[in-house]
């Protein structure tokens, strides 16, 4: 019963089920699955009779929502309250579920998420030509793919590691997320530090590129971005204007005056979101948190991601995927501003920090063999 409930929670959160059902089927299904997700999270903790509160997530949530909410907000008050309560419930009750989720289990769910992108491209094509599967946003799907790709470096089975690297790379590439491509290259460069033989993984990327070009018309890939990619592969000139079109740096620059205007406590909840002070959001979670709630919340937020990177460096020799995943998420958030509603992302972060804490439990000399054995099982 507990195990089934855990998998339901993982399906609803990691596969973005509530949002997918809302947009692809009906608002009723979306609402029911959304309420169900939070209800199941609470129920799991009750049945398990256990709780793991990760204080950093509470610090981020409380400081951001309380400081930003005390200021001017032009939207519906119910929207603010709903966002606030959902984040608190998810981060408060998600810890024990994440801790009891093994590396192999989260790998499988990320793998399914990536497969949904490929199925989207093969069977449910559209004129947009950038595919996203369950995640409805190509950039969000790119995040899932790069997290899964990073996690392959913790998979012991070589066959499943190679299959995963191929699937995550192909799915990530057909999202045409520029952030995915940049992070994918960075992850591969770091992986060479793990083992020089990992340079052969670049061959997978080359194979995926060939397949993408070969099946581009069948999959109806995005004309503009595919054209840029094909030109780069063929060694043709691509103008900087084309590559920088819809540049994130240009978007960020629109919000800098508002940061200077209210640097300590921000401009209030919703001000840096779509239809706030500007018609678009800043496409940067660090910028959004600082712009809406000021210095304290963004310091907590930066601290969390520095923790991933510093711990990842300490554990790199035996557990390189921690650094790879930490870097991937930290960089992704520079180009995405939907952090507080991206529950798949929040869950991956909760899982990552609980995973790091489990590794520290094993190393403590004062812990009993039973605790060490249980931690080792979860880390297997």
PDB file of N, CA and C in Angstrom, residues 95-180:
ATOM      1  N   UNK A  95       9.712  15.600   1.629  1.00  0.00           N
ATOM      2  CA  UNK A  95      11.031  15.139   2.060  1.00  0.00           C
ATOM      3  C   UNK A  95      11.128  13.647   2.284  1.00  0.00           C
ATOM      4  N   UNK A  96      10.144  13.080   2.981  1.00  0.00           N
ATOM      5  CA  UNK A  96      10.220  11.656   3.325  1.00  0.00           C
ATOM      6  C   UNK A  96       9.990  10.794   2.085  1.00  0.00           C
ATOM      7  N   UNK A  97       9.148  11.275   1.153  1.00  0.00           N
ATOM      8  CA  UNK A  97       8.935  10.535  -0.097  1.00  0.00           C
ATOM      9  C   UNK A  97      10.222  10.529  -0.907  1.00  0.00           C
ATOM     10  N   UNK A  98      10.871  11.686  -0.993  1.00  0.00           N
ATOM     11  CA  UNK A  98      12.122  11.787  -1.738  1.00  0.00           C
ATOM     12  C   UNK A  98      13.201  10.907  -1.112  1.00  0.00           C
ATOM     13  N   UNK A  99      13.290  10.912   0.223  1.00  0.00           N
ATOM     14  CA  UNK A  99      14.320  10.119   0.886  1.00  0.00           C
ATOM     15  C   UNK A  99      14.119   8.622   0.637  1.00  0.00           C
ATOM     16  N   UNK A 100      12.863   8.189   0.523  1.00  0.00           N
ATOM     17  CA  UNK A 100      12.568   6.771   0.316  1.00  0.00           C
ATOM     18  C   UNK A 100      12.525   6.383  -1.164  1.00  0.00           C
ATOM     19  N   UNK A 101      12.873   7.321  -2.038  1.00  0.00           N
ATOM     20  CA  UNK A 101      12.932   7.044  -3.471  1.00  0.00           C
ATOM     21  C   UNK A 101      14.374   6.756  -3.858  1.00  0.00           C
ATOM     22  N   UNK A 102      14.604   5.571  -4.378  1.00  0.00           N
ATOM     23  CA  UNK A 102      15.971   5.192  -4.735  1.00  0.00           C
ATOM     24  C   UNK A 102      16.425   5.891  -6.016  1.00  0.00           C
ATOM     25  N   UNK A 103      17.710   5.817  -6.251  1.00  0.00           N
ATOM     26  CA  UNK A 103      18.303   6.401  -7.456  1.00  0.00           C
ATOM     27  C   UNK A 103      17.705   5.765  -8.709  1.00  0.00           C
ATOM     28  N   UNK A 104      17.496   4.445  -8.669  1.00  0.00           N
ATOM     29  CA  UNK A 104      16.949   3.738  -9.819  1.00  0.00           C
ATOM     30  C   UNK A 104      15.502   4.156 -10.081  1.00  0.00           C
ATOM     31  N   UNK A 105      14.736   4.377  -9.019  1.00  0.00           N
ATOM     32  CA  UNK A 105      13.332   4.754  -9.179  1.00  0.00           C
ATOM     33  C   UNK A 105      13.188   6.134  -9.816  1.00  0.00           C
ATOM     34  N   UNK A 106      13.945   7.102  -9.332  1.00  0.00           N
ATOM     35  CA  UNK A 106      13.832   8.439  -9.919  1.00  0.00           C
ATOM     36  C   UNK A 106      14.377   8.432 -11.349  1.00  0.00           C
ATOM     37  N   UNK A 107      15.367   7.591 -11.628  1.00  0.00           N
ATOM     38  CA  UNK A 107      15.891   7.445 -12.985  1.00  0.00           C
ATOM     39  C   UNK A 107      14.790   6.954 -13.930  1.00  0.00           C
ATOM     40  N   UNK A 108      14.021   5.972 -13.485  1.00  0.00           N
ATOM     41  CA  UNK A 108      12.942   5.413 -14.320  1.00  0.00           C
ATOM     42  C   UNK A 108      11.889   6.469 -14.631  1.00  0.00           C
ATOM     43  N   UNK A 109      11.517   7.271 -13.631  1.00  0.00           N
ATOM     44  CA  UNK A 109      10.492   8.293 -13.865  1.00  0.00           C
ATOM     45  C   UNK A 109      11.004   9.396 -14.791  1.00  0.00           C
ATOM     46  N   UNK A 110      12.253   9.777 -14.647  1.00  0.00           N
ATOM     47  CA  UNK A 110      12.835  10.757 -15.570  1.00  0.00           C
ATOM     48  C   UNK A 110      12.918  10.177 -16.984  1.00  0.00           C
ATOM     49  N   UNK A 111      13.215   8.896 -17.068  1.00  0.00           N
ATOM     50  CA  UNK A 111      13.292   8.195 -18.357  1.00  0.00           C
ATOM     51  C   UNK A 111      11.916   8.202 -19.040  1.00  0.00           C
ATOM     52  N   UNK A 112      10.861   7.922 -18.275  1.00  0.00           N
ATOM     53  CA  UNK A 112       9.495   7.952 -18.819  1.00  0.00           C
ATOM     54  C   UNK A 112       9.146   9.359 -19.292  1.00  0.00           C
ATOM     55  N   UNK A 113       9.547  10.356 -18.507  1.00  0.00           N
ATOM     56  CA  UNK A 113       9.310  11.742 -18.893  1.00  0.00           C
ATOM     57  C   UNK A 113       9.969  12.077 -20.221  1.00  0.00           C
ATOM     58  N   UNK A 114      11.218  11.611 -20.405  1.00  0.00           N
ATOM     59  CA  UNK A 114      11.926  11.853 -21.665  1.00  0.00           C
ATOM     60  C   UNK A 114      11.266  11.108 -22.821  1.00  0.00           C
ATOM     61  N   UNK A 115      10.815   9.880 -22.561  1.00  0.00           N
ATOM     62  CA  UNK A 115      10.124   9.118 -23.610  1.00  0.00           C
ATOM     63  C   UNK A 115       8.856   9.833 -24.079  1.00  0.00           C
ATOM     64  N   UNK A 116       8.185  10.520 -23.155  1.00  0.00           N
ATOM     65  CA  UNK A 116       6.962  11.238 -23.534  1.00  0.00           C
ATOM     66  C   UNK A 116       7.262  12.337 -24.553  1.00  0.00           C
ATOM     67  N   UNK A 117       8.457  12.915 -24.496  1.00  0.00           N
ATOM     68  CA  UNK A 117       8.858  13.938 -25.471  1.00  0.00           C
ATOM     69  C   UNK A 117       9.009  13.302 -26.854  1.00  0.00           C
ATOM     70  N   UNK A 118       9.639  12.134 -26.898  1.00  0.00           N
ATOM     71  CA  UNK A 118       9.836  11.433 -28.174  1.00  0.00           C
ATOM     72  C   UNK A 118       8.491  10.991 -28.745  1.00  0.00           C
ATOM     73  N   UNK A 119       7.615  10.453 -27.909  1.00  0.00           N
ATOM     74  CA  UNK A 119       6.283  10.037 -28.365  1.00  0.00           C
ATOM     75  C   UNK A 119       5.484  11.227 -28.874  1.00  0.00           C
ATOM     76  N   UNK A 120       5.640  12.369 -28.217  1.00  0.00           N
ATOM     77  CA  UNK A 120       5.005  13.604 -28.652  1.00  0.00           C
ATOM     78  C   UNK A 120       5.440  13.944 -30.084  1.00  0.00           C
ATOM     79  N   UNK A 121       6.749  13.801 -30.354  1.00  0.00           N
ATOM     80  CA  UNK A 121       7.287  14.136 -31.677  1.00  0.00           C
ATOM     81  C   UNK A 121       6.869  13.139 -32.750  1.00  0.00           C
ATOM     82  N   UNK A 122       6.743  11.873 -32.383  1.00  0.00           N
ATOM     83  CA  UNK A 122       6.434  10.830 -33.364  1.00  0.00           C
ATOM     84  C   UNK A 122       4.942  10.745 -33.677  1.00  0.00           C
ATOM     85  N   UNK A 123       4.105  10.823 -32.622  1.00  0.00           N
ATOM     86  CA  UNK A 123       2.669  10.565 -32.808  1.00  0.00           C
ATOM     87  C   UNK A 123       1.772  11.797 -32.680  1.00  0.00           C
ATOM     88  N   UNK A 124       2.250  12.860 -32.060  1.00  0.00           N
ATOM     89  CA  UNK A 124       1.399  14.030 -31.832  1.00  0.00           C
ATOM     90  C   UNK A 124       2.126  15.304 -32.276  1.00  0.00           C
ATOM     91  N   UNK A 125       2.441  15.345 -33.543  1.00  0.00           N
ATOM     92  CA  UNK A 125       3.213  16.460 -34.083  1.00  0.00           C
ATOM     93  C   UNK A 125       2.363  17.727 -34.177  1.00  0.00           C
ATOM     94  N   UNK A 126       3.041  18.866 -34.173  1.00  0.00           N
ATOM     95  CA  UNK A 126       2.344  20.146 -34.310  1.00  0.00           C
ATOM     96  C   UNK A 126       3.177  21.094 -35.159  1.00  0.00           C
ATOM     97  N   UNK A 127       2.622  22.248 -35.443  1.00  0.00           N
ATOM     98  CA  UNK A 127       3.303  23.220 -36.287  1.00  0.00           C
ATOM     99  C   UNK A 127       4.447  23.940 -35.569  1.00  0.00           C
ATOM    100  N   UNK A 128       4.436  23.882 -34.234  1.00  0.00           N
ATOM    101  CA  UNK A 128       5.482  24.564 -33.468  1.00  0.00           C
ATOM    102  C   UNK A 128       6.830  23.884 -33.664  1.00  0.00           C
ATOM    103  N   UNK A 129       6.820  22.544 -33.674  1.00  0.00           N
ATOM    104  CA  UNK A 129       8.039  21.801 -33.975  1.00  0.00           C
ATOM    105  C   UNK A 129       9.039  21.688 -32.853  1.00  0.00           C
ATOM    106  N   UNK A 130       8.656  22.128 -31.649  1.00  0.00           N
ATOM    107  CA  UNK A 130       9.486  21.915 -30.452  1.00  0.00           C
ATOM    108  C   UNK A 130       8.635  21.085 -29.496  1.00  0.00           C
ATOM    109  N   UNK A 131       9.133  19.925 -29.122  1.00  0.00           N
ATOM    110  CA  UNK A 131       8.278  18.971 -28.410  1.00  0.00           C
ATOM    111  C   UNK A 131       8.586  18.931 -26.911  1.00  0.00           C
ATOM    112  N   UNK A 132       7.553  18.615 -26.135  1.00  0.00           N
ATOM    113  CA  UNK A 132       7.702  18.722 -24.673  1.00  0.00           C
ATOM    114  C   UNK A 132       7.030  17.599 -23.891  1.00  0.00           C
ATOM    115  N   UNK A 133       6.290  16.707 -24.548  1.00  0.00           N
ATOM    116  CA  UNK A 133       5.693  15.584 -23.840  1.00  0.00           C
ATOM    117  C   UNK A 133       4.771  16.009 -22.724  1.00  0.00           C
ATOM    118  N   UNK A 134       4.934  15.369 -21.566  1.00  0.00           N
ATOM    119  CA  UNK A 134       4.073  15.655 -20.413  1.00  0.00           C
ATOM    120  C   UNK A 134       4.259  17.068 -19.872  1.00  0.00           C
ATOM    121  N   UNK A 135       5.338  17.739 -20.239  1.00  0.00           N
ATOM    122  CA  UNK A 135       5.717  18.980 -19.558  1.00  0.00           C
ATOM    123  C   UNK A 135       5.191  20.244 -20.245  1.00  0.00           C
ATOM    124  N   UNK A 136       4.657  20.098 -21.469  1.00  0.00           N
ATOM    125  CA  UNK A 136       3.953  21.167 -22.192  1.00  0.00           C
ATOM    126  C   UNK A 136       4.826  22.374 -22.539  1.00  0.00           C
ATOM    127  N   UNK A 137       5.989  22.453 -21.991  1.00  0.00           N
ATOM    128  CA  UNK A 137       6.933  23.533 -22.253  1.00  0.00           C
ATOM    129  C   UNK A 137       8.267  22.893 -22.649  1.00  0.00           C
ATOM    130  N   UNK A 138       8.763  23.162 -23.865  1.00  0.00           N
ATOM    131  CA  UNK A 138      10.005  22.525 -24.317  1.00  0.00           C
ATOM    132  C   UNK A 138      11.196  22.763 -23.389  1.00  0.00           C
ATOM    133  N   UNK A 139      11.266  23.953 -22.784  1.00  0.00           N
ATOM    134  CA  UNK A 139      12.392  24.228 -21.887  1.00  0.00           C
ATOM    135  C   UNK A 139      12.312  23.387 -20.616  1.00  0.00           C
ATOM    136  N   UNK A 140      11.084  23.195 -20.103  1.00  0.00           N
ATOM    137  CA  UNK A 140      10.903  22.345 -18.923  1.00  0.00           C
ATOM    138  C   UNK A 140      11.239  20.896 -19.251  1.00  0.00           C
ATOM    139  N   UNK A 141      10.828  20.447 -20.441  1.00  0.00           N
ATOM    140  CA  UNK A 141      11.170  19.086 -20.870  1.00  0.00           C
ATOM    141  C   UNK A 141      12.678  18.943 -21.014  1.00  0.00           C
ATOM    142  N   UNK A 142      13.341  20.000 -21.476  1.00  0.00           N
ATOM    143  CA  UNK A 142      14.801  19.986 -21.575  1.00  0.00           C
ATOM    144  C   UNK A 142      15.453  19.801 -20.211  1.00  0.00           C
ATOM    145  N   UNK A 143      14.856  20.409 -19.176  1.00  0.00           N
ATOM    146  CA  UNK A 143      15.378  20.235 -17.812  1.00  0.00           C
ATOM    147  C   UNK A 143      15.297  18.774 -17.385  1.00  0.00           C
ATOM    148  N   UNK A 144      14.143  18.146 -17.606  1.00  0.00           N
ATOM    149  CA  UNK A 144      13.968  16.737 -17.246  1.00  0.00           C
ATOM    150  C   UNK A 144      15.014  15.880 -17.952  1.00  0.00           C
ATOM    151  N   UNK A 145      15.234  16.171 -19.231  1.00  0.00           N
ATOM    152  CA  UNK A 145      16.197  15.387 -20.013  1.00  0.00           C
ATOM    153  C   UNK A 145      17.621  15.565 -19.504  1.00  0.00           C
ATOM    154  N   UNK A 146      17.995  16.796 -19.143  1.00  0.00           N
ATOM    155  CA  UNK A 146      19.368  17.009 -18.690  1.00  0.00           C
ATOM    156  C   UNK A 146      19.567  16.452 -17.283  1.00  0.00           C
ATOM    157  N   UNK A 147      18.527  16.476 -16.438  1.00  0.00           N
ATOM    158  CA  UNK A 147      18.636  15.849 -15.108  1.00  0.00           C
ATOM    159  C   UNK A 147      18.800  14.339 -15.258  1.00  0.00           C
ATOM    160  N   UNK A 148      17.998  13.742 -16.150  1.00  0.00           N
ATOM    161  CA  UNK A 148      18.121  12.305 -16.387  1.00  0.00           C
ATOM    162  C   UNK A 148      19.470  11.945 -16.976  1.00  0.00           C
ATOM    163  N   UNK A 149      19.942  12.763 -17.917  1.00  0.00           N
ATOM    164  CA  UNK A 149      21.249  12.517 -18.543  1.00  0.00           C
ATOM    165  C   UNK A 149      22.353  12.578 -17.490  1.00  0.00           C
ATOM    166  N   UNK A 150      22.295  13.559 -16.601  1.00  0.00           N
ATOM    167  CA  UNK A 150      23.290  13.681 -15.533  1.00  0.00           C
ATOM    168  C   UNK A 150      23.253  12.469 -14.615  1.00  0.00           C
ATOM    169  N   UNK A 151      22.039  11.967 -14.350  1.00  0.00           N
ATOM    170  CA  UNK A 151      21.884  10.829 -13.446  1.00  0.00           C
ATOM    171  C   UNK A 151      22.416   9.542 -14.054  1.00  0.00           C
ATOM    172  N   UNK A 152      22.526   9.477 -15.388  1.00  0.00           N
ATOM    173  CA  UNK A 152      23.065   8.249 -16.006  1.00  0.00           C
ATOM    174  C   UNK A 152      24.481   7.945 -15.508  1.00  0.00           C
ATOM    175  N   UNK A 153      25.189   8.969 -15.064  1.00  0.00           N
ATOM    176  CA  UNK A 153      26.554   8.754 -14.567  1.00  0.00           C
ATOM    177  C   UNK A 153      26.562   8.134 -13.169  1.00  0.00           C
ATOM    178  N   UNK A 154      25.374   7.855 -12.632  1.00  0.00           N
ATOM    179  CA  UNK A 154      25.278   7.114 -11.388  1.00  0.00           C
ATOM    180  C   UNK A 154      24.660   5.744 -11.582  1.00  0.00           C
ATOM    181  N   UNK A 155      24.346   5.388 -12.837  1.00  0.00           N
ATOM    182  CA  UNK A 155      23.738   4.088 -13.157  1.00  0.00           C
ATOM    183  C   UNK A 155      24.840   3.051 -13.346  1.00  0.00           C
ATOM    184  N   UNK A 156      24.769   1.977 -12.573  1.00  0.00           N
ATOM    185  CA  UNK A 156      25.819   0.952 -12.612  1.00  0.00           C
ATOM    186  C   UNK A 156      25.729   0.081 -13.866  1.00  0.00           C
ATOM    187  N   UNK A 157      24.506  -0.234 -14.286  1.00  0.00           N
ATOM    188  CA  UNK A 157      24.310  -1.092 -15.448  1.00  0.00           C
ATOM    189  C   UNK A 157      24.686  -0.337 -16.725  1.00  0.00           C
ATOM    190  N   UNK A 158      25.729  -0.802 -17.422  1.00  0.00           N
ATOM    191  CA  UNK A 158      26.254  -0.080 -18.578  1.00  0.00           C
ATOM    192  C   UNK A 158      25.242   0.001 -19.712  1.00  0.00           C
ATOM    193  N   UNK A 159      24.468  -1.078 -19.898  1.00  0.00           N
ATOM    194  CA  UNK A 159      23.486  -1.086 -20.974  1.00  0.00           C
ATOM    195  C   UNK A 159      22.431  -0.014 -20.753  1.00  0.00           C
ATOM    196  N   UNK A 160      21.887   0.060 -19.532  1.00  0.00           N
ATOM    197  CA  UNK A 160      20.860   1.048 -19.222  1.00  0.00           C
ATOM    198  C   UNK A 160      21.431   2.462 -19.203  1.00  0.00           C
ATOM    199  N   UNK A 161      22.716   2.574 -18.861  1.00  0.00           N
ATOM    200  CA  UNK A 161      23.350   3.895 -18.897  1.00  0.00           C
ATOM    201  C   UNK A 161      23.406   4.415 -20.326  1.00  0.00           C
ATOM    202  N   UNK A 162      23.828   3.553 -21.272  1.00  0.00           N
ATOM    203  CA  UNK A 162      23.931   3.964 -22.673  1.00  0.00           C
ATOM    204  C   UNK A 162      22.552   4.231 -23.283  1.00  0.00           C
ATOM    205  N   UNK A 163      21.582   3.381 -22.954  1.00  0.00           N
ATOM    206  CA  UNK A 163      20.210   3.588 -23.449  1.00  0.00           C
ATOM    207  C   UNK A 163      19.686   4.919 -22.938  1.00  0.00           C
ATOM    208  N   UNK A 164      19.911   5.178 -21.653  1.00  0.00           N
ATOM    209  CA  UNK A 164      19.463   6.431 -21.056  1.00  0.00           C
ATOM    210  C   UNK A 164      20.132   7.634 -21.699  1.00  0.00           C
ATOM    211  N   UNK A 165      21.438   7.544 -21.931  1.00  0.00           N
ATOM    212  CA  UNK A 165      22.166   8.663 -22.532  1.00  0.00           C
ATOM    213  C   UNK A 165      21.640   8.966 -23.934  1.00  0.00           C
ATOM    214  N   UNK A 166      21.305   7.916 -24.679  1.00  0.00           N
ATOM    215  CA  UNK A 166      20.749   8.123 -26.019  1.00  0.00           C
ATOM    216  C   UNK A 166      19.359   8.753 -25.940  1.00  0.00           C
ATOM    217  N   UNK A 167      18.477   8.194 -25.118  1.00  0.00           N
ATOM    218  CA  UNK A 167      17.091   8.676 -25.023  1.00  0.00           C
ATOM    219  C   UNK A 167      17.046  10.109 -24.496  1.00  0.00           C
ATOM    220  N   UNK A 168      17.785  10.383 -23.421  1.00  0.00           N
ATOM    221  CA  UNK A 168      17.777  11.734 -22.843  1.00  0.00           C
ATOM    222  C   UNK A 168      18.358  12.753 -23.817  1.00  0.00           C
ATOM    223  N   UNK A 169      19.390  12.357 -24.568  1.00  0.00           N
ATOM    224  CA  UNK A 169      19.995  13.276 -25.536  1.00  0.00           C
ATOM    225  C   UNK A 169      19.036  13.559 -26.688  1.00  0.00           C
ATOM    226  N   UNK A 170      18.445  12.513 -27.256  1.00  0.00           N
ATOM    227  CA  UNK A 170      17.528  12.684 -28.380  1.00  0.00           C
ATOM    228  C   UNK A 170      16.302  13.488 -27.969  1.00  0.00           C
ATOM    229  N   UNK A 171      15.705  13.129 -26.829  1.00  0.00           N
ATOM    230  CA  UNK A 171      14.522  13.850 -26.350  1.00  0.00           C
ATOM    231  C   UNK A 171      14.864  15.308 -26.061  1.00  0.00           C
ATOM    232  N   UNK A 172      16.016  15.531 -25.434  1.00  0.00           N
ATOM    233  CA  UNK A 172      16.426  16.904 -25.118  1.00  0.00           C
ATOM    234  C   UNK A 172      16.668  17.736 -26.360  1.00  0.00           C
ATOM    235  N   UNK A 173      17.251  17.103 -27.387  1.00  0.00           N
ATOM    236  CA  UNK A 173      17.574  17.842 -28.603  1.00  0.00           C
ATOM    237  C   UNK A 173      16.316  18.278 -29.346  1.00  0.00           C
ATOM    238  N   UNK A 174      15.288  17.432 -29.385  1.00  0.00           N
ATOM    239  CA  UNK A 174      14.076  17.803 -30.129  1.00  0.00           C
ATOM    240  C   UNK A 174      13.179  18.766 -29.350  1.00  0.00           C
ATOM    241  N   UNK A 175      13.583  19.115 -28.114  1.00  0.00           N
ATOM    242  CA  UNK A 175      12.918  20.251 -27.460  1.00  0.00           C
ATOM    243  C   UNK A 175      13.444  21.567 -28.042  1.00  0.00           C
ATOM    244  N   UNK A 176      14.623  21.508 -28.665  1.00  0.00           N
ATOM    245  CA  UNK A 176      15.322  22.673 -29.207  1.00  0.00           C
ATOM    246  C   UNK A 176      15.513  23.742 -28.131  1.00  0.00           C
ATOM    247  N   UNK A 177      15.753  23.278 -26.913  1.00  0.00           N
ATOM    248  CA  UNK A 177      16.089  24.186 -25.823  1.00  0.00           C
ATOM    249  C   UNK A 177      17.575  24.500 -25.898  1.00  0.00           C
ATOM    250  N   UNK A 178      17.908  25.772 -26.097  1.00  0.00           N
ATOM    251  CA  UNK A 178      19.315  26.168 -26.154  1.00  0.00           C
ATOM    252  C   UNK A 178      20.008  25.903 -24.826  1.00  0.00           C
ATOM    253  N   UNK A 179      19.254  26.053 -23.734  1.00  0.00           N
ATOM    254  CA  UNK A 179      19.825  25.788 -22.411  1.00  0.00           C
ATOM    255  C   UNK A 179      20.213  24.328 -22.284  1.00  0.00           C
ATOM    256  N   UNK A 180      19.361  23.417 -22.789  1.00  0.00           N
ATOM    257  CA  UNK A 180      19.683  21.989 -22.740  1.00  0.00           C
ATOM    258  C   UNK A 180      20.989  21.717 -23.470  1.00  0.00           C
TER     259      UNK A 180
END
